[in-house]
Amino acid sequence: MPSGDSRLIKIETDPAKRGQFGSGAVEQPIRLGRKPRAATVVVEEPLQQVETRK
């Protein structure tokens, strides 16, 4: 097998059909359903052990 022969075939998209696939720009996501919940605030303090049974 000669070096550089990766057996890949280069294919170019027809310029007339290129418009069907968009401009390549990032599109804004569509919001569906409910709004997401606000992030939970995590308090940075030492944990305390609590007895639940006597």
mmCIF file of C-alpha atoms in Angstrom:
data_model
loop_
_atom_site.group_PDB
_atom_site.id
_atom_site.type_symbol
_atom_site.label_atom_id
_atom_site.label_comp_id
_atom_site.label_asym_id
_atom_site.label_seq_id
_atom_site.Cartn_x
_atom_site.Cartn_y
_atom_site.Cartn_z
ATOM 1 C CA MET A 1 0.000 0.000 0.000
ATOM 2 C CA PRO A 2 1.631 3.283 -0.994
ATOM 3 C CA SER A 3 2.034 5.919 1.708
ATOM 4 C CA GLY A 4 -0.684 8.594 1.696
ATOM 5 C CA ASP A 5 -3.265 6.242 0.162
ATOM 6 C CA SER A 6 -6.048 6.365 2.747
ATOM 7 C CA ARG A 7 -8.734 5.164 0.314
ATOM 8 C CA LEU A 8 -10.843 8.257 1.020
ATOM 9 C CA ILE A 9 -12.900 9.805 -1.738
ATOM 10 C CA LYS A 10 -13.270 13.586 -1.847
ATOM 11 C CA ILE A 11 -16.802 14.738 -2.665
ATOM 12 C CA GLU A 12 -17.855 18.361 -3.239
ATOM 13 C CA THR A 13 -21.401 19.557 -2.593
ATOM 14 C CA ASP A 14 -23.224 20.955 -5.594
ATOM 15 C CA PRO A 15 -23.321 24.771 -5.121
ATOM 16 C CA ALA A 16 -26.987 24.837 -6.209
ATOM 17 C CA LYS A 17 -27.923 22.511 -3.318
ATOM 18 C CA ARG A 18 -25.733 24.207 -0.691
ATOM 19 C CA GLY A 19 -28.545 26.604 0.361
ATOM 20 C CA GLN A 20 -30.672 23.696 1.605
ATOM 21 C CA PHE A 21 -28.276 23.035 4.478
ATOM 22 C CA GLY A 22 -28.193 26.534 5.980
ATOM 23 C CA SER A 23 -25.497 29.145 6.136
ATOM 24 C CA GLY A 24 -23.435 27.398 8.805
ATOM 25 C CA ALA A 25 -24.157 30.147 11.336
ATOM 26 C CA VAL A 26 -25.143 29.119 14.855
ATOM 27 C CA GLU A 27 -28.921 29.209 15.231
ATOM 28 C CA GLN A 28 -30.686 30.238 18.437
ATOM 29 C CA PRO A 29 -32.206 27.218 20.241
ATOM 30 C CA ILE A 30 -36.002 27.041 20.299
ATOM 31 C CA ARG A 31 -37.429 27.175 23.820
ATOM 32 C CA LEU A 32 -40.069 24.505 24.417
ATOM 33 C CA GLY A 33 -42.186 23.906 27.492
ATOM 34 C CA ARG A 34 -41.458 25.318 30.927
ATOM 35 C CA LYS A 35 -38.626 27.621 31.840
ATOM 36 C CA PRO A 36 -35.748 25.845 33.595
ATOM 37 C CA ARG A 37 -35.511 26.100 37.370
ATOM 38 C CA ALA A 38 -33.099 28.566 38.879
ATOM 39 C CA ALA A 39 -29.772 27.118 39.996
ATOM 40 C CA THR A 40 -29.666 25.941 43.615
ATOM 41 C CA VAL A 41 -27.435 27.951 45.925
ATOM 42 C CA VAL A 42 -24.867 25.729 47.640
ATOM 43 C CA VAL A 43 -23.720 26.993 51.027
ATOM 44 C CA GLU A 44 -20.036 26.314 51.737
ATOM 45 C CA GLU A 45 -20.043 25.416 55.430
ATOM 46 C CA PRO A 46 -18.982 22.333 57.379
ATOM 47 C CA LEU A 47 -21.526 19.514 57.517
ATOM 48 C CA GLN A 48 -23.173 18.543 60.819
ATOM 49 C CA GLN A 49 -24.131 15.025 61.818
ATOM 50 C CA VAL A 50 -27.727 14.746 63.041
ATOM 51 C CA GLU A 51 -29.133 11.799 65.006
ATOM 52 C CA THR A 52 -32.503 10.671 63.730
ATOM 53 C CA ARG A 53 -33.147 7.795 66.230
ATOM 54 C CA LYS A 54 -32.633 7.497 69.993
#
